[in-house]
Coordinates of N, CA and C in Angstrom, one line a residue:
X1 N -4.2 -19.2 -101.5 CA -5.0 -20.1 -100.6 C -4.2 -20.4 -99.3
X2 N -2.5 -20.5 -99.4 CA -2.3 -20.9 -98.3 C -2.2 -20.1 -97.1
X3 N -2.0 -18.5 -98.2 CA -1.8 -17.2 -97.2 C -3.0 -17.3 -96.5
X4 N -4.0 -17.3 -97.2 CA -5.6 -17.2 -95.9 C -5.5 -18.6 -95.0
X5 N -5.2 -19.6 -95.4 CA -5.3 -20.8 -94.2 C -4.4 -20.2 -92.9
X6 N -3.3 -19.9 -93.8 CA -2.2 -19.4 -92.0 C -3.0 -18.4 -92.0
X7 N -3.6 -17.3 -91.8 CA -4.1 -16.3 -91.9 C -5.8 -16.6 -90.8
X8 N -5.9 -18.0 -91.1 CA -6.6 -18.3 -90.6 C -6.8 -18.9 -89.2
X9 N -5.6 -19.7 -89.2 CA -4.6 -20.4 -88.3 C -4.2 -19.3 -87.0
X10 N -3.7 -18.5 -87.6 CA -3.7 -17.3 -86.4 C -4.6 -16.2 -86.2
X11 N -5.9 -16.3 -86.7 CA -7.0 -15.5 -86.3 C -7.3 -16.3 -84.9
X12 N -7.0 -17.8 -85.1 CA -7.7 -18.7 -84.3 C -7.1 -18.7 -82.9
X13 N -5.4 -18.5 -83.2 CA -5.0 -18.0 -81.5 C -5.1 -17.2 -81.1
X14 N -4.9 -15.9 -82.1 CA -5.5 -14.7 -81.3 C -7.0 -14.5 -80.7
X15 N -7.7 -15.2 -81.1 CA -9.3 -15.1 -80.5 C -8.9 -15.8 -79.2
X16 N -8.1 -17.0 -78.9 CA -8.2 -18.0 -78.2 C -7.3 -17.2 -77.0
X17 N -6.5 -16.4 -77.5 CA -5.7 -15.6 -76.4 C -6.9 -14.4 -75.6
X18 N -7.6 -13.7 -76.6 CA -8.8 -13.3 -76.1 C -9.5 -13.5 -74.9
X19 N -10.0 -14.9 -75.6 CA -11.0 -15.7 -74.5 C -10.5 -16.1 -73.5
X20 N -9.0 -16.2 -73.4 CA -8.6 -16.3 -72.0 C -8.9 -15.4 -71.4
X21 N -8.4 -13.8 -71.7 CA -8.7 -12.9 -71.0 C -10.1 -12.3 -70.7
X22 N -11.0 -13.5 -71.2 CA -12.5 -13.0 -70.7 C -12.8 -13.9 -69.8
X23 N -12.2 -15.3 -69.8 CA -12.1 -16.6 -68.9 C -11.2 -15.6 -67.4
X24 N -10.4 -15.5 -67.3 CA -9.5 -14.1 -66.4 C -10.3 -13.5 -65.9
X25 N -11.2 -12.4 -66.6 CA -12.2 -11.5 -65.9 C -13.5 -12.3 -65.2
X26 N -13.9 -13.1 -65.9 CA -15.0 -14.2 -64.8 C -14.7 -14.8 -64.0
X27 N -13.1 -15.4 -63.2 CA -12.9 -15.8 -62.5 C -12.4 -14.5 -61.4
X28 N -12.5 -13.4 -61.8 CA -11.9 -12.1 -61.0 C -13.1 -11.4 -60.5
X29 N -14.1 -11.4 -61.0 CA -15.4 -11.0 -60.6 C -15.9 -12.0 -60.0
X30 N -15.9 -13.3 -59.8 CA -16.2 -14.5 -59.1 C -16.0 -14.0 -57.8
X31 N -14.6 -13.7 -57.7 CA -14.2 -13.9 -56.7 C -14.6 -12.6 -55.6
X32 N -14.5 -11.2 -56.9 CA -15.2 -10.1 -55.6 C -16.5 -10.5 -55.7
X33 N -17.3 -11.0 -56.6 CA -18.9 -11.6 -56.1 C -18.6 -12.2 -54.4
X34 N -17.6 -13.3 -54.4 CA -17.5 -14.4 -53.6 C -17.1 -13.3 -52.0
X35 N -16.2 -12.2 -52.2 CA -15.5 -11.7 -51.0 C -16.4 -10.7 -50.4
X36 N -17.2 -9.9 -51.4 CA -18.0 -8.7 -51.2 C -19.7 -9.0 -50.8
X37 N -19.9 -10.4 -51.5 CA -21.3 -10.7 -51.2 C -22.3 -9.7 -52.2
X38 N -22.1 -9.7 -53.6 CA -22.3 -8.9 -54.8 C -23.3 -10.0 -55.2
X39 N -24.1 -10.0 -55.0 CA -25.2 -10.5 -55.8 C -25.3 -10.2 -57.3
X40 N -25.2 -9.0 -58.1 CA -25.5 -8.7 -59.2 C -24.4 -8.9 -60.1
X41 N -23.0 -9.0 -59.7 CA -21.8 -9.6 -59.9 C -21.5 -11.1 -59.7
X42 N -22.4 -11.6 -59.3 CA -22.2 -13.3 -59.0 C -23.0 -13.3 -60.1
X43 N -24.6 -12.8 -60.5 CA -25.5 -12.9 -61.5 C -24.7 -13.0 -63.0
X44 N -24.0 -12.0 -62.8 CA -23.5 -11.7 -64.3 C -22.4 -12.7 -64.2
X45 N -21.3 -13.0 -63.6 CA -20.7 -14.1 -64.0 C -21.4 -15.5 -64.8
X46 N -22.7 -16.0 -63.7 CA -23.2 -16.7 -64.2 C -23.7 -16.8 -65.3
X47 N -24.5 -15.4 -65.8 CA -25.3 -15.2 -66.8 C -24.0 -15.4 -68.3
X48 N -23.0 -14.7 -67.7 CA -21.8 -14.8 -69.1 C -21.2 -15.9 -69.5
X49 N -21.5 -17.0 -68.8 CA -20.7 -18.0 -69.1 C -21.5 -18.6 -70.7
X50 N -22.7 -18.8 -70.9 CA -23.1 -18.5 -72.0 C -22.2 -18.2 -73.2
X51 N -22.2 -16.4 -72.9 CA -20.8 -16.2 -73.9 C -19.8 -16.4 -74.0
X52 N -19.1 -17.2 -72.7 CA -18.0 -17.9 -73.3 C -18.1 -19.5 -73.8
X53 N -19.2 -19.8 -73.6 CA -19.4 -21.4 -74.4 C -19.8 -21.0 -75.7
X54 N -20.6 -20.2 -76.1 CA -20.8 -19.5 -77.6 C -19.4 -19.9 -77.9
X55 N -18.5 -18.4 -77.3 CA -17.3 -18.2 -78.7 C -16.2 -19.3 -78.6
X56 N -16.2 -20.0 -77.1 CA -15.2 -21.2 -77.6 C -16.0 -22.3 -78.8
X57 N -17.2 -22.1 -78.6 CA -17.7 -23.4 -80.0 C -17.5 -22.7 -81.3
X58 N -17.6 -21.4 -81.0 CA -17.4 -21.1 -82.7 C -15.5 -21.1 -82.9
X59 N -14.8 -21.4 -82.0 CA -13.5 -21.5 -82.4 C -13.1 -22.6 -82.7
X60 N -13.8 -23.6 -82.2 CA -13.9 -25.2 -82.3 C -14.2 -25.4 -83.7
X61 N -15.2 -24.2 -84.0 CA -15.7 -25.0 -85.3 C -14.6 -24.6 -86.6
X62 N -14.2 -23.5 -86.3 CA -13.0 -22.5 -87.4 C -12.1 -23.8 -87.4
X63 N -11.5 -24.3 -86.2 CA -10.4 -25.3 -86.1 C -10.7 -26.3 -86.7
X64 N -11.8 -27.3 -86.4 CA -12.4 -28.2 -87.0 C -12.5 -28.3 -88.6
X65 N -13.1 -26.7 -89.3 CA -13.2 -26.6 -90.7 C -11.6 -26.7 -91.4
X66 N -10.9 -26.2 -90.6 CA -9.1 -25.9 -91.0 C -9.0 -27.7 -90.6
X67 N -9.1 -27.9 -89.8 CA -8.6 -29.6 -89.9 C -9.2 -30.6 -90.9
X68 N -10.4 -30.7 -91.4 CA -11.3 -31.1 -92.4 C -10.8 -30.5 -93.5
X69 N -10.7 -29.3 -93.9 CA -10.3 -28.7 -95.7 C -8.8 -28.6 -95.5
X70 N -8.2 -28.2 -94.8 CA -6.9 -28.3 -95.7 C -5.9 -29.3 -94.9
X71 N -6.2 -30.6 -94.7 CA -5.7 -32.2 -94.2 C -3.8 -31.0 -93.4
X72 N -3.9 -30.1 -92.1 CA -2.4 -30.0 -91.7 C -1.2 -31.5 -91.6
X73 N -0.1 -31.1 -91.7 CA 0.7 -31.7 -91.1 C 1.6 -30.9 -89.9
X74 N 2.4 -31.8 -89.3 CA 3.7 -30.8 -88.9 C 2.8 -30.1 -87.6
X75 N 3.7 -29.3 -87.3 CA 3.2 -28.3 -86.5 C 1.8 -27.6 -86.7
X76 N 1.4 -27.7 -87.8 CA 0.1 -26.8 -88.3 C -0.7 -27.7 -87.5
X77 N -0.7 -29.4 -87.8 CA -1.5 -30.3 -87.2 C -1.7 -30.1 -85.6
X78 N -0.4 -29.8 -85.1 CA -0.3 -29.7 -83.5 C -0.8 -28.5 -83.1
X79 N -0.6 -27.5 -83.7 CA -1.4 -26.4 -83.7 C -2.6 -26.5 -83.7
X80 N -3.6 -27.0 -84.1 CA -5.2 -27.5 -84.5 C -5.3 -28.4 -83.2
X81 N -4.7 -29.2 -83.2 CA -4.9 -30.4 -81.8 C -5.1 -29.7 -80.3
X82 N -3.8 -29.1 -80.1 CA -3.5 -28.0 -79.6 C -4.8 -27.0 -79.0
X83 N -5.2 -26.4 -80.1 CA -6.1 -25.8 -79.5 C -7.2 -26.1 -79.3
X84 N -7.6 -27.2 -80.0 CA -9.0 -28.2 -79.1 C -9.0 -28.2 -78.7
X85 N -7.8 -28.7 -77.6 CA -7.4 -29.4 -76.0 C -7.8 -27.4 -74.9
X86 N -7.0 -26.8 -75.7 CA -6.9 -26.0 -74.9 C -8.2 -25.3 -74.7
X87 N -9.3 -25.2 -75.3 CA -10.8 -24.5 -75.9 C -11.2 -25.6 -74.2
X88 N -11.1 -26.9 -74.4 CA -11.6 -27.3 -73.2 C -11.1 -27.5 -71.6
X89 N -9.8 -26.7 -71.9 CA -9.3 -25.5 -70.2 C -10.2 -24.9 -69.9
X90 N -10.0 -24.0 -71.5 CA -11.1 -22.7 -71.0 C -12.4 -23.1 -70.7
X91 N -13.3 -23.7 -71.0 CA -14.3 -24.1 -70.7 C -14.5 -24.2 -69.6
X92 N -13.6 -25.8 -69.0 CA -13.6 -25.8 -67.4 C -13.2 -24.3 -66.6
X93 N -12.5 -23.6 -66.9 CA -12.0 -22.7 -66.5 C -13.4 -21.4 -66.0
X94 N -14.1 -21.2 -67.6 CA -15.2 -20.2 -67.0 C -16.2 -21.3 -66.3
X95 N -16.2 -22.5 -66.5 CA -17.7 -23.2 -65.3 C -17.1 -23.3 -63.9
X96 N -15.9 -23.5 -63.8 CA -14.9 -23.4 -62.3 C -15.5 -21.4 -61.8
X97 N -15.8 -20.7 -62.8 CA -15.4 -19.4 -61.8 C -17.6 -18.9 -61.9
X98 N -17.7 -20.2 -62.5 CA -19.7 -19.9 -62.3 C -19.7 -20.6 -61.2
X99 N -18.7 -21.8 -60.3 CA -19.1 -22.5 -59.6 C -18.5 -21.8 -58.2
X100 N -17.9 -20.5 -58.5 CA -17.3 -20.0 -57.5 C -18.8 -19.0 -57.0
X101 N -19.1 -18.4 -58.4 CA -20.0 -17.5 -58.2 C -21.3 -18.2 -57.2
X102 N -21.4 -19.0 -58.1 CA -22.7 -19.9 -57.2 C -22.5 -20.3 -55.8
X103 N -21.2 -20.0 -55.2 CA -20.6 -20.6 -53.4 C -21.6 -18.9 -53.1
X104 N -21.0 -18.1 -53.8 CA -21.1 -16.7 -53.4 C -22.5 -16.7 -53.3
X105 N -23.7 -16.5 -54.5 CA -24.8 -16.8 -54.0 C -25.8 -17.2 -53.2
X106 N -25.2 -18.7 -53.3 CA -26.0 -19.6 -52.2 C -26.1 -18.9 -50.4
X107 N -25.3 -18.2 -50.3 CA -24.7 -17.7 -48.7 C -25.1 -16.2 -48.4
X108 N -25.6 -16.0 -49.7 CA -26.1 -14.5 -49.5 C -27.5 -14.2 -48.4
X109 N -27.1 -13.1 -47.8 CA -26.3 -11.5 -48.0 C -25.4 -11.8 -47.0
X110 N -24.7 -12.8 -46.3 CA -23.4 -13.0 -45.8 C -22.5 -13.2 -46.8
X111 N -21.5 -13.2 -46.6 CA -20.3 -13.5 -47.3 C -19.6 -14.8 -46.5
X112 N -19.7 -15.6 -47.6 CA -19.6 -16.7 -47.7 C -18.2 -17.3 -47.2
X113 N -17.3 -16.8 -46.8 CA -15.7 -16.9 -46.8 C -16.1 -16.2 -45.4
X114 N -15.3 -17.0 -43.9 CA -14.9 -16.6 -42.7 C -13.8 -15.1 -42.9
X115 N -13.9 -14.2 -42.4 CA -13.1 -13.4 -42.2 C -11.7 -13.9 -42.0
X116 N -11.6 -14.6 -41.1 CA -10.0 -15.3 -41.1 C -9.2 -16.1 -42.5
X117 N -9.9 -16.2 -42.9 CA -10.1 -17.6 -44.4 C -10.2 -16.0 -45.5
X118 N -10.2 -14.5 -45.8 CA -10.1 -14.3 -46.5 C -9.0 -14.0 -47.4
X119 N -8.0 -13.9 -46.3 CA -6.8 -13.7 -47.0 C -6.0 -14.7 -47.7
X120 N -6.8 -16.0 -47.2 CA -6.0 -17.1 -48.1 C -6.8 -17.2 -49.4
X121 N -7.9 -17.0 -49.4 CA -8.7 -17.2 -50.1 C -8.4 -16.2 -51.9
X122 N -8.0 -15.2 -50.6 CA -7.6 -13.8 -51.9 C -6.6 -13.9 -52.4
X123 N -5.4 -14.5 -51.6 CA -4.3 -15.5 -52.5 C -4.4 -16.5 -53.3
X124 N -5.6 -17.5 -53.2 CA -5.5 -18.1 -54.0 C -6.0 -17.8 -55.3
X125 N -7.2 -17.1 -55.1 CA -7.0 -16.3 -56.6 C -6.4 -15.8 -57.0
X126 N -5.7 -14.8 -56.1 CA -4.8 -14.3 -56.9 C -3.3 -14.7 -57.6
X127 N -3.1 -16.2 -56.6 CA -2.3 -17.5 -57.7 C -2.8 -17.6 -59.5
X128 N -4.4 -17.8 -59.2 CA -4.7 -18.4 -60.2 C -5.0 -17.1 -61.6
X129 N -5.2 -15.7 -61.0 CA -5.2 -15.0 -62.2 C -4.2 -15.2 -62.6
X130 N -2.5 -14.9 -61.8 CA -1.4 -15.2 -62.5 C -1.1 -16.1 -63.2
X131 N -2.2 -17.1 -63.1 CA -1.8 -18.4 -64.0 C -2.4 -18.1 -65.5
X132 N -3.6 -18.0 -65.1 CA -4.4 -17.1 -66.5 C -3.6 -16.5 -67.2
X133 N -3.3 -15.1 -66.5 CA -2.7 -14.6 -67.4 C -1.5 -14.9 -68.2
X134 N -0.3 -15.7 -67.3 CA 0.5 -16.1 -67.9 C 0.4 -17.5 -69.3
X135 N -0.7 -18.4 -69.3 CA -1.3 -19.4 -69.8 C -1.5 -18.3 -71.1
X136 N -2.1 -17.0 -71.5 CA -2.6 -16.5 -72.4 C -1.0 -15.8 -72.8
X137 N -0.1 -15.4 -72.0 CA 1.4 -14.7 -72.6 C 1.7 -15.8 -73.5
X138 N 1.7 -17.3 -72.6 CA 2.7 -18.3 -73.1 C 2.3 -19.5 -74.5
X139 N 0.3 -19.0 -75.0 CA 0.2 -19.3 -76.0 C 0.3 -18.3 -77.0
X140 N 0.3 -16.9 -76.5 CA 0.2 -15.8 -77.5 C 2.1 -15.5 -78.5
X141 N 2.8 -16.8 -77.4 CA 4.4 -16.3 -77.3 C 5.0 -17.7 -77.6
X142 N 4.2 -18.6 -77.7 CA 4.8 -20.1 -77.3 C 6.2 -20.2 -77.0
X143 N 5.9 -19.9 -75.5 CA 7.0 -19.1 -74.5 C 7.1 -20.6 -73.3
X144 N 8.6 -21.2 -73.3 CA 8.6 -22.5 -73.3 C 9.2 -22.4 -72.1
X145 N 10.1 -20.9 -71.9 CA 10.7 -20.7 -70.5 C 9.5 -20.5 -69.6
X146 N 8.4 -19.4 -70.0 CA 7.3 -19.0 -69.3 C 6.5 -20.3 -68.4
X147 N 6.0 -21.4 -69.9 CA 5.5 -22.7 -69.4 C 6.0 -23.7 -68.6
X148 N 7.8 -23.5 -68.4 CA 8.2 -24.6 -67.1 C 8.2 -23.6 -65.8
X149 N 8.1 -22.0 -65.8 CA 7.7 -21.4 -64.7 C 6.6 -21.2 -64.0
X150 N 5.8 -22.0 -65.2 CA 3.7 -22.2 -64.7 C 4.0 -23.0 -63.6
X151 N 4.9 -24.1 -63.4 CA 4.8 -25.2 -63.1 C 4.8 -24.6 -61.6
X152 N 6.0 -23.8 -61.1 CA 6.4 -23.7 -59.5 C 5.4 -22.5 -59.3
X153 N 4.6 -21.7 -60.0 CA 3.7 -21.0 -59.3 C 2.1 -22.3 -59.1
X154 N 2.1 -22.9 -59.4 CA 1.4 -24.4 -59.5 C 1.8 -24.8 -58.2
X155 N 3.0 -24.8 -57.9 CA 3.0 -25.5 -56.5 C 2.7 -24.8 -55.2
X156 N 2.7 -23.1 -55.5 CA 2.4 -22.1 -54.5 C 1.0 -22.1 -54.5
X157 N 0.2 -22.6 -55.6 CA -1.6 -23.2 -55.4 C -1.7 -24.2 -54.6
X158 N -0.6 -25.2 -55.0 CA -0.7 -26.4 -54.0 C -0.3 -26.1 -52.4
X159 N 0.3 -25.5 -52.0 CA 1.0 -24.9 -50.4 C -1.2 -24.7 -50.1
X160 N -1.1 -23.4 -50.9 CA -2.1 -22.4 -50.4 C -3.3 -23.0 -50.2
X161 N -3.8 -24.2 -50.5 CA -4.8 -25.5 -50.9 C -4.7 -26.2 -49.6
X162 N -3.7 -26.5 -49.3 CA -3.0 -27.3 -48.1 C -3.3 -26.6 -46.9
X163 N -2.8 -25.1 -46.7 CA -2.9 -24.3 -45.8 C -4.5 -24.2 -45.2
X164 N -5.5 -24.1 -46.1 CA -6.8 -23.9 -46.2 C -6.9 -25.1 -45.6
X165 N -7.1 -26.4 -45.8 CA -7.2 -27.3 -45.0 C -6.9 -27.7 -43.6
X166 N -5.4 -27.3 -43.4 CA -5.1 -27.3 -42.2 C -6.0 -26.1 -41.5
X167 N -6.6 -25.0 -41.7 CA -7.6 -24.6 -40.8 C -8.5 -25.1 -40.8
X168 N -9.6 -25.8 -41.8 CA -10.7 -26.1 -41.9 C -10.6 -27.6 -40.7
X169 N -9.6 -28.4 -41.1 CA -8.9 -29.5 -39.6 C -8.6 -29.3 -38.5
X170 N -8.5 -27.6 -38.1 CA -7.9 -27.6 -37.1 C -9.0 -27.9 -35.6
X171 N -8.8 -28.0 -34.8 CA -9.5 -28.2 -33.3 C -10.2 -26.7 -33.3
X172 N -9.9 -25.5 -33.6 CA -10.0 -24.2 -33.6 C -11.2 -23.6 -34.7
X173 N -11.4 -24.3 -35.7 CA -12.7 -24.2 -36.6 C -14.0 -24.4 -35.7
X174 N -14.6 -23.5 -35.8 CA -15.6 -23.0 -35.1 C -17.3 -22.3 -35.9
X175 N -16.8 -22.9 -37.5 CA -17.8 -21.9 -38.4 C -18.4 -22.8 -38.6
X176 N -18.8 -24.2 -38.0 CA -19.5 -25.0 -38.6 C -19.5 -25.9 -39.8
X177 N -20.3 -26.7 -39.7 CA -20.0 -27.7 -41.2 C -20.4 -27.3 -42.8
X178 N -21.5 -26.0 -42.6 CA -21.3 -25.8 -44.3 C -20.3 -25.0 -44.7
X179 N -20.3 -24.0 -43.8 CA -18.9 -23.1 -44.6 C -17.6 -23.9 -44.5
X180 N -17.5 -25.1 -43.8 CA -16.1 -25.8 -44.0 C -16.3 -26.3 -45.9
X181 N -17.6 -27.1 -46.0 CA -17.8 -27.5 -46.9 C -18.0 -26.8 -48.3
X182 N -18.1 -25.2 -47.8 CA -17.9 -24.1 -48.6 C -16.4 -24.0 -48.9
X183 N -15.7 -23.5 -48.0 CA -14.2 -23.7 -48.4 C -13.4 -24.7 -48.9
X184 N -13.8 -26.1 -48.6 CA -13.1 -26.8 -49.4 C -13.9 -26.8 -50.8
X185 N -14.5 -26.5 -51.5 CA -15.1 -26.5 -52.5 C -14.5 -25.4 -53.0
X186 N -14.2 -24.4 -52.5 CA -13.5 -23.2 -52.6 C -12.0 -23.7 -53.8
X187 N -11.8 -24.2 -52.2 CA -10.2 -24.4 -52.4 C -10.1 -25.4 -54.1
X188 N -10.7 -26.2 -54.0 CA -10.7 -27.3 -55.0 C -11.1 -26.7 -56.0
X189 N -11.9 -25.7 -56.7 CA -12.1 -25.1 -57.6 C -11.0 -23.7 -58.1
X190 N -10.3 -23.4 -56.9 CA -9.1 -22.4 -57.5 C -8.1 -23.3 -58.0
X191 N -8.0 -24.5 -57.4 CA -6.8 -24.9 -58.0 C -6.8 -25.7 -59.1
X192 N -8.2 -26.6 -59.3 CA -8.4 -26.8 -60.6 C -8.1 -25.5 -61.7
X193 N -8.8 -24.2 -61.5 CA -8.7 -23.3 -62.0 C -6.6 -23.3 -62.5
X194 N -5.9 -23.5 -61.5 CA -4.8 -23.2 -61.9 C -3.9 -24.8 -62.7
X195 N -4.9 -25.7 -62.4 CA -4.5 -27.2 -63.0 C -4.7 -26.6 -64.2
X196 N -5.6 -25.8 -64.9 CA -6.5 -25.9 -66.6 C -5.3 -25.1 -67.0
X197 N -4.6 -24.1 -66.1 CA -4.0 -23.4 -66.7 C -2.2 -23.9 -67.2
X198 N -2.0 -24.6 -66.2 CA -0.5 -25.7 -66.8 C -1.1 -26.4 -68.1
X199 N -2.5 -27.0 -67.6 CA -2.7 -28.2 -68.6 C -2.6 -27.2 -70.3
X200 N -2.8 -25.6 -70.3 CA -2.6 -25.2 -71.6 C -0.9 -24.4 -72.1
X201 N -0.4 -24.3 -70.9 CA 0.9 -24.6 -70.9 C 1.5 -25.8 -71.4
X202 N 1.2 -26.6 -70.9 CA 2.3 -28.0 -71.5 C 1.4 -28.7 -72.8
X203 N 0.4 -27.7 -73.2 CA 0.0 -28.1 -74.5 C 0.7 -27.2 -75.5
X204 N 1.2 -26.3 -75.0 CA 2.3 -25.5 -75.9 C 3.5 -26.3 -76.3
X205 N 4.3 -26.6 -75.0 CA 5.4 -27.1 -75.0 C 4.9 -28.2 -76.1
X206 N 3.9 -28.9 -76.3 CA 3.3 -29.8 -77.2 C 3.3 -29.6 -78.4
X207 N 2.9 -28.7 -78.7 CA 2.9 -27.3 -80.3 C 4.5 -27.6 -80.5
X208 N 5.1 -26.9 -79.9 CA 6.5 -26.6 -80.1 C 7.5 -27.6 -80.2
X209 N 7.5 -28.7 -79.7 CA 8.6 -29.8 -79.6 C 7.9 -30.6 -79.8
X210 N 6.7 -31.1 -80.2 CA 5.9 -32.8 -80.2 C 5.9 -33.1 -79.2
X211 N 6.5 -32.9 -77.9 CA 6.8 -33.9 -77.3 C 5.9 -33.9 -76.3
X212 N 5.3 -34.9 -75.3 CA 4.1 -34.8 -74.2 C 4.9 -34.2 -72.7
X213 N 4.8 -33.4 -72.3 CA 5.6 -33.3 -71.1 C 5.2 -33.9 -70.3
X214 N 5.6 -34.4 -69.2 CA 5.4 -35.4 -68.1 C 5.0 -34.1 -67.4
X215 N 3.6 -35.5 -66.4 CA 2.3 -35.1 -65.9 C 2.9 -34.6 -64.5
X216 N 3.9 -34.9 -64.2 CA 4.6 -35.0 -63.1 C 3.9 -33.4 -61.9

């Protein structure tokens, strides 16, 4: 019995490592929805978020039944807690990259992002896949060096956040008031995007040592 509970225990990260990498691909397609002005790619992001609220509830529920029948302690417990917390990253994580998709829509058949504003924009995704991806190494690895290195690419979201602002402020913005109000919606949704991904970082460090890391 106890072989199938661990047996069971780690079907449940590996699915959860998964679903990152399908949370990953919806915020990557978001984004060429958002750069290319893809209509049928903004569609499908939206449409899939669906299947990622499906399979995080049926992971919730695997976890849930393992916390109810066999009472964990220890680590097993933190493990279970653990991945609750983290099921509701992902969550935010794929509605953050339907809310990207939806910037992309609303603005069509323009492209929604100023030509000057793409290259930051493409940075900042491309901050936050790295975050993704690393967030799915560092639960797949409960990789403790990896999770205090989420932290300083976290801060290269925060520069790039910053930077975006300072044009949208500057005297020299000249796109008018929705696409400002596009961009910072922009901006504030990539970096949430990369906030969900420390927040399942320092829920590892949490698995692994008990201990809460400062929010710092």
């Amino acid at each position: 019995m106890r072989d199938l509970y661990y047996e069971q225990l780690d079907a449940i990260v590996d699915d959860m490592v998964t679903l990152t990498g399908s949370v990953r691909r919806a915020v990557a397609a978001a984004t060429a929805a958002l750069l290319n002005a893809d209509a049928p790619l903004a569609e499908q992001v939206i449409d899939g978020d669906k299947v990622i609220d499906e399979t995080i509830e049926g992971i919730e529920e695997r976890a849930l039944l393992l916390l109810a029948t066999q009472q964990p302690v220890a680590t097993d417990l933190r493990q279970l807690v653990a991945t609750l917390r983290m099921l509701t990253d992902l969550e935010r994580m794929g509605d953050l990259s339907v809310h990207v998709a939806k910037v992309a829509r609303l603005r069509m058949p323009e492209v929604a992002v100023p030509t000057n504003l793409q290259p930051t924009i493409m940075a900042m995704a491309s901050v936050a896949d790295q975050m993704i991806h690393a967030a799915s190494r560092i639960v797949a690895n409960r990789d403790l060096v990896a999770a205090e290195k989420l932290e300083d690419t976290d801060d290269e979201m925060d520069k790039l956040r910053k930077e975006l602002f300072r044009v949208l402020l500057s005297d020299s913005w000249n796109h008018g008031v929705e696409p400002a109000i596009d961009l910072a919606l922009l901006g504030r949704y990539y970096e949430r995007i990369g906030d969900h991904a420390v927040s399942m970082a320092r829920r590892v460090v949490y698995l692994v040592t008990g201990e809460v890391p400062s929010q710092d």
